[in-house]
Coordinates of C-alpha atoms and ligand atoms in Angstrom, one line a residue:
X29 CA 102.6 128.7 131.2
X30 CA 103.7 125.9 128.8
X31 CA 102.0 126.6 125.5
X32 CA 102.5 123.9 122.9
X33 CA 102.9 125.9 119.6
X34 CA 103.3 122.7 117.6
X35 CA 99.5 122.4 117.9
X36 CA 98.0 124.3 115.0
X37 CA 94.4 125.4 115.0
X38 CA 92.2 124.8 112.0
X39 CA 92.5 128.4 110.9
X40 CA 96.3 128.4 111.4
X41 CA 96.5 125.2 109.3
X42 CA 94.4 126.5 106.5
X43 CA 96.3 129.8 106.4
X44 CA 99.5 127.9 106.4
X45 CA 98.3 125.8 103.4
X46 CA 97.6 129.1 101.6
X47 CA 101.2 130.0 101.6
X48 CA 101.9 127.1 99.2
X49 CA 99.7 128.8 96.6
X50 CA 100.7 132.4 96.1
X51 CA 97.7 133.1 93.9
X52 CA 95.2 131.6 96.2
X53 CA 92.4 133.9 97.2
X54 CA 91.7 132.4 100.7
X55 CA 88.0 131.7 99.8
X56 CA 88.5 128.0 100.7
X57 CA 90.1 128.8 104.0
X58 CA 87.2 131.2 104.8
X59 CA 84.7 128.5 103.8
X60 CA 86.4 125.9 106.1
X61 CA 86.3 128.5 109.0
X62 CA 82.6 129.1 108.3
X63 CA 81.9 125.2 108.5
X64 CA 84.1 125.0 111.6
X65 CA 82.0 127.7 113.3
X66 CA 78.7 126.1 112.4
X67 CA 79.8 122.8 113.6
X68 CA 80.8 124.2 117.0
X69 CA 77.3 125.6 117.3
X70 CA 75.8 122.3 116.4
X71 CA 78.1 120.5 118.9
X72 CA 76.8 122.6 121.7
X73 CA 73.3 121.5 120.9
X74 CA 74.2 117.9 120.2
X75 CA 75.7 117.8 123.8
X76 CA 72.5 119.1 125.3
X77 CA 70.4 116.5 123.3
X78 CA 69.8 114.3 126.4
X79 CA 68.2 117.3 128.2
X80 CA 65.5 117.4 125.6
X81 CA 63.0 115.9 128.0
X82 CA 63.8 118.6 130.7
X83 CA 63.9 121.5 128.2
X84 CA 61.1 120.5 126.0
X85 CA 60.7 118.1 123.0
X86 CA 61.1 119.2 119.4
X87 CA 58.1 121.1 118.2
X88 CA 57.2 122.3 121.7
X89 CA 57.9 125.7 123.4
X90 CA 60.9 125.7 125.8
X91 CA 61.2 127.6 129.0
X92 CA 62.3 130.7 127.3
X93 CA 59.2 130.6 125.3
X94 CA 61.1 129.8 122.1
X95 CA 60.2 127.0 119.6
X96 CA 62.5 124.0 120.2
X97 CA 63.7 122.9 116.7
X98 CA 64.6 119.4 115.8
X99 CA 68.3 119.1 115.9
X100 CA 68.7 118.3 112.2
X101 CA 66.7 121.4 111.4
X102 CA 68.8 123.4 113.8
X103 CA 72.0 122.0 112.2
X104 CA 70.7 122.7 108.7
X105 CA 70.0 126.4 109.8
X106 CA 73.4 126.8 111.2
X107 CA 75.3 125.6 108.2
X108 CA 72.9 127.6 105.8
X109 CA 73.4 130.7 107.9
X110 CA 77.3 130.9 108.1
X111 CA 77.6 129.9 104.4
X112 CA 75.1 132.7 103.4
X113 CA 76.8 135.3 105.4
X114 CA 80.3 134.3 104.5
X115 CA 82.1 135.5 101.4
X116 CA 82.9 132.2 99.6
X117 CA 79.7 130.4 98.8
X118 CA 77.3 131.1 95.9
X119 CA 74.7 128.5 97.0
X120 CA 74.0 125.3 99.0
X121 CA 72.4 122.0 98.6
X122 CA 71.4 120.1 101.8
X123 CA 70.1 116.6 102.5
X124 CA 67.4 118.4 104.5
X125 CA 66.0 120.6 101.7
X126 CA 64.2 119.5 98.5
X127 CA 66.0 121.9 96.3
X128 CA 69.3 123.8 96.2
X129 CA 69.4 127.4 97.5
X130 CA 70.9 130.3 95.8
X131 CA 72.4 133.2 97.8
X132 CA 71.4 135.8 95.4
X133 CA 73.4 138.8 96.5
X134 CA 76.3 140.6 95.0
X135 CA 79.1 139.0 97.2
X136 CA 77.6 135.5 96.9
X137 CA 77.0 135.8 93.1
X138 CA 80.8 136.5 92.8
X139 CA 81.8 133.7 95.1
X140 CA 83.8 130.8 93.7
X141 CA 82.2 127.8 95.4
X142 CA 79.0 125.9 96.1
X143 CA 78.7 123.6 99.1
X144 CA 76.6 120.4 99.5
X145 CA 76.1 119.1 103.0
X146 CA 74.2 116.6 105.2
X147 CA 73.7 118.6 108.4
X148 CA 73.2 115.7 110.8
X149 CA 73.7 112.3 109.4
X150 CA 72.7 109.4 111.5
X151 CA 70.2 111.6 113.3
X152 CA 68.1 108.5 114.2
X153 CA 70.9 107.8 116.8
X154 CA 70.5 111.1 118.6
X155 CA 68.1 109.8 121.2
X156 CA 70.5 107.0 122.2
X157 CA 73.6 109.0 122.6
X158 CA 75.4 107.5 119.7
X159 CA 77.8 109.5 117.6
X160 CA 76.4 111.5 114.8
X161 CA 77.9 113.7 112.2
X162 CA 77.9 116.5 109.5
X163 CA 79.2 115.7 106.0
X164 CA 80.3 118.4 103.4
X165 CA 81.4 118.6 99.9
X166 CA 82.8 121.8 98.2
X167 CA 82.7 122.2 94.3
X168 CA 84.0 125.1 92.2
X169 CA 81.0 126.4 90.4
X170 CA 80.8 125.9 86.6
X171 CA 78.2 128.7 86.0
X172 CA 79.4 132.2 85.3
X173 CA 80.7 134.1 88.2
X174 CA 78.8 137.4 88.9
X175 CA 75.5 135.8 88.3
X176 CA 73.4 133.4 90.6
X177 CA 74.6 129.8 90.7
X178 CA 72.7 127.2 88.8
X179 CA 71.7 123.6 89.1
X180 CA 74.6 122.4 87.0
X181 CA 76.9 123.7 89.8
X182 CA 75.4 121.1 92.1
X183 CA 75.2 118.2 89.5
X184 CA 78.9 117.8 89.1
X185 CA 80.6 114.4 89.4
X186 CA 82.4 113.7 92.7
X187 CA 85.8 113.9 91.0
X188 CA 85.3 117.6 90.6
X189 CA 85.2 118.1 94.3
X190 CA 87.7 120.7 95.7
X191 CA 87.3 119.6 99.2
X192 CA 85.1 117.4 101.3
X193 CA 85.0 116.7 105.0
X194 CA 82.9 115.6 108.0
X195 CA 82.5 116.5 111.7
X196 CA 81.9 113.6 114.1
X197 CA 80.1 114.6 117.3
X198 CA 81.4 111.7 119.5
X199 CA 83.4 111.0 122.7
X200 CA 85.4 114.1 121.3
X201 CA 84.3 116.3 118.4
X202 CA 86.4 116.1 115.3
X203 CA 86.5 117.8 111.9
X204 CA 88.2 115.9 109.2
X205 CA 88.7 117.5 105.8
X206 CA 90.4 116.5 102.5
X207 CA 91.7 118.4 99.7
X208 CA 93.7 116.8 96.8
X209 CA 96.8 117.5 98.8
X210 CA 95.8 115.2 101.9
X211 CA 93.4 114.5 104.7
X212 CA 93.8 116.1 108.1
X213 CA 91.9 115.8 111.3
X214 CA 91.3 118.3 114.0
X215 CA 90.0 117.6 117.5
X216 CA 87.9 120.4 119.1
X217 CA 89.6 121.6 122.3
X218 CA 86.6 122.7 124.4
X219 CA 88.8 124.7 126.7
X220 CA 89.7 127.2 123.9
X221 CA 86.7 126.4 121.6
X222 CA 89.2 125.7 118.6
X223 CA 89.6 122.7 116.4
X224 CA 93.3 121.7 116.8
X225 CA 95.3 119.6 114.4
X226 CA 95.4 116.0 115.9
X227 CA 95.5 113.7 112.9
X228 CA 97.9 115.2 110.3
X229 CA 98.1 113.5 106.9
X230 CA 95.7 110.6 107.5
X231 CA 96.3 107.5 105.5
X232 CA 93.8 104.7 105.3
X233 CA 95.6 101.4 106.0
X234 CA 95.8 99.2 102.9
X235 CA 94.0 96.5 104.6
X236 CA 92.3 96.2 108.0
X237 CA 90.2 93.6 110.0
X238 CA 86.9 95.5 110.3
X239 CA 83.9 95.0 108.0
X240 CA 80.8 97.3 108.5
X241 CA 77.4 96.2 107.0
X242 CA 73.9 95.9 108.2
X243 CA 73.7 92.1 108.6
X244 CA 69.9 92.3 109.1
X245 CA 69.6 92.9 105.4
X246 CA 71.8 89.9 104.5
X247 CA 69.3 88.1 102.6
X248 CA 68.3 91.3 100.6
X249 CA 71.8 91.7 99.2
X250 CA 72.8 90.5 95.7
X251 CA 74.6 87.2 95.6
X252 CA 78.2 88.6 95.1
X253 CA 77.8 90.8 98.1
X254 CA 76.6 87.9 100.2
X255 CA 79.6 85.9 99.1
X256 CA 82.0 88.6 100.1
X257 CA 80.3 88.9 103.6
X258 CA 80.4 85.2 104.0
X259 CA 84.3 85.4 103.1
X260 CA 84.7 88.1 105.7
X261 CA 83.1 85.7 108.3
X262 CA 85.3 82.9 107.3
X263 CA 88.6 84.8 107.6
X264 CA 91.3 83.1 109.7
X265 CA 94.7 83.9 110.8
X266 CA 96.1 82.4 107.7
X267 CA 93.9 84.4 105.4
X268 CA 94.4 87.8 106.9
X269 CA 91.7 87.5 109.6
X270 CA 89.8 87.0 111.8
X271 CA 87.6 89.9 110.9
X272 CA 85.5 92.0 113.2
X273 CA 82.0 93.1 112.3
X274 CA 81.3 96.7 113.5
X275 CA 78.2 98.6 112.4
X276 CA 76.9 101.5 114.4
X277 CA 74.4 102.8 111.8
X278 CA 75.8 106.2 111.7
X279 CA 78.0 106.4 108.6
X280 CA 80.2 109.2 109.8
X281 CA 81.2 107.1 112.9
X282 CA 81.6 103.7 110.9
X283 CA 83.7 105.2 108.1
X284 CA 85.8 107.5 110.4
X285 CA 86.8 104.4 112.4
X286 CA 87.5 102.4 109.4
X287 CA 89.5 105.1 107.8
X288 CA 91.8 105.4 110.9
X289 CA 92.0 101.6 111.7
X290 CA 91.6 100.0 108.2
X291 CA 88.3 98.4 107.2
X292 CA 85.5 98.3 104.6
X293 CA 82.0 99.9 104.9
X294 CA 79.1 98.6 102.8
X295 CA 75.7 99.9 102.2
X296 CA 74.6 97.7 99.1
X297 CA 71.4 98.0 97.3
X298 CA 68.6 95.8 98.8
X299 CA 65.5 94.3 97.6
X300 CA 63.5 97.0 99.5
X301 CA 66.0 99.7 98.3
X302 CA 67.1 98.7 94.8
X303 CA 69.0 101.9 94.3
X304 CA 70.7 101.8 97.8
X305 CA 69.9 104.0 100.7
X306 CA 72.7 106.6 100.9
X307 CA 72.6 109.9 99.0
X308 CA 75.3 110.2 96.2
X309 CA 75.8 113.9 96.7
X310 CA 75.5 114.3 100.4
X311 CA 76.9 111.1 101.7
X312 CA 78.8 109.0 99.2
X313 CA 80.7 111.5 97.1
X314 CA 82.4 113.3 100.0
X315 CA 83.3 110.0 101.8
X316 CA 84.6 108.6 98.4
X317 CA 86.8 111.8 98.0
X318 CA 88.2 111.7 101.4
X319 CA 89.0 108.0 101.5
X320 CA 90.5 108.1 98.0
X321 CA 92.8 110.9 99.0
X322 CA 93.8 108.8 101.9
X323 CA 94.7 105.9 99.7
X324 CA 91.5 103.9 99.8
X325 CA 88.8 103.1 97.2
X326 CA 85.1 103.8 96.8
X327 CA 82.6 102.2 94.4
X328 CA 79.0 101.6 93.8
X329 CA 79.8 98.0 93.2
X330 CA 80.0 98.7 89.4
X331 CA 81.7 102.0 89.1
X332 CA 84.0 104.3 90.8
X333 CA 81.7 106.5 92.9
X334 CA 83.6 109.8 91.9
X335 CA 82.9 109.0 88.2
X336 CA 79.2 108.8 88.5
X337 CA 77.5 111.7 86.7
X338 CA 74.5 112.7 89.1
X339 CA 71.2 113.6 87.4
X340 CA 69.3 114.4 90.6
X341 CA 70.1 116.3 93.8
X342 CA 68.8 113.4 96.0
X343 CA 69.9 110.5 94.0
X344 CA 70.7 107.4 95.9
X345 CA 73.5 104.9 95.5
X346 CA 74.8 101.7 96.6
X347 CA 78.2 102.3 98.5
X348 CA 81.2 100.4 99.2
X349 CA 84.3 102.3 100.6
X350 CA 87.5 101.5 102.5
X351 CA 90.9 100.0 102.6
X352 CA 92.3 99.4 99.0
X353 CA 93.1 95.7 99.3
X354 CA 89.8 95.0 101.0
X355 CA 87.9 96.8 98.4
X356 CA 89.8 94.8 95.7
X357 CA 88.9 91.5 97.4
X358 CA 85.2 92.7 97.3
X359 CA 85.7 93.4 93.6
X360 CA 86.9 89.7 93.1
X361 CA 83.1 89.0 93.7
X362 CA 81.3 92.0 92.4
X363 CA 83.5 92.7 89.3
X364 CA 86.6 94.8 88.9
X365 CA 86.0 98.5 89.0
Ligands
AHG411 P1 69.7 108.6 109.1 O1 70.5 109.9 109.1 O2 68.4 108.6 108.6 O3 69.7 108.1 110.5 O4 70.5 107.5 108.2 C1 71.7 107.2 108.6 C2 72.4 106.5 107.4 C3 74.0 106.3 107.7 O5 74.5 107.2 108.4 C4 74.0 104.9 108.1 O6 75.2 104.2 107.9 C5 72.8 104.2 107.5 O7 71.8 105.2 107.2 C6 72.1 103.2 108.4 O8 71.0 102.7 107.7 P2 70.4 101.2 108.3 O9 69.8 101.6 109.6 O10 69.5 100.9 107.2 O11 71.6 100.2 108.4

């Protein structure tokens, strides 16, 4: 049998990375392994989502007599479960839960990290078979180790992230994560049930031709944003265009595509949502970290996203993220960040 030993699994890769840090404890690798495990379980359920009418709708009783949970609640429970039972996480914050959760036991109180996640982003797309995703963000806690973690651990600026990543449940399932050293992507090989390194050292192209924004809200955006969108529409061959508009309404899929191909994703504030729609801690910060490590930029239109000091767990933000030169062109309208 021909086994391609050039292909590293997620575990092999994170362990290999550890060798560069003789003092590393392996806690981050263990955390990533836990996240990988939860996402494989979620992946199985996402793949069955189309069968919901046959097996029973959310809130009903399935053929085994068990409650059928909504997929986003299922995903939330999976991530909570693996992180609680692991050895590296002192507590979690989730887009699905009003408050953060402290894992108040001896091992967890001695753990180095807290994790924030959006268990199933774009869940409005589940019914129509469009890619959805999980987003996560890892912080070193600032509270004293040996004691339960505190709210301050969760309200850290995004520039203090140790790692961030996402899982995209799409035509194939991928886990992409970033540390300060780089961004790497792993594709799930269903035949062995492992994430395998498929996109090493991802770099976001400096410029692309894709802009992603909800055009339906165009007249609700501030004038500078409208002007920039207008510029995108008028691009010609001579000015770096023409541009293509691509907007799925599932940020994980939209930003993933733009990260690989080059592009800009925008969710500006609107008249109806003056603070924006996306959550700073669960959606904007992790993607800002990933895209910046890959060479791109991320702002709220006024400030670098990663420098915003959060005051609330579920704080919302306008969000602009993507290829460096496209972001700089946007800034020529909204003001330099
Ligand atoms: P939800 O998880 O409630 O489906 O929200 C998805 C998020 C994000 O992933 C996406 O880019 C954005 O909301 C889409 O919002 P609009 O439909 O307002 O464009």
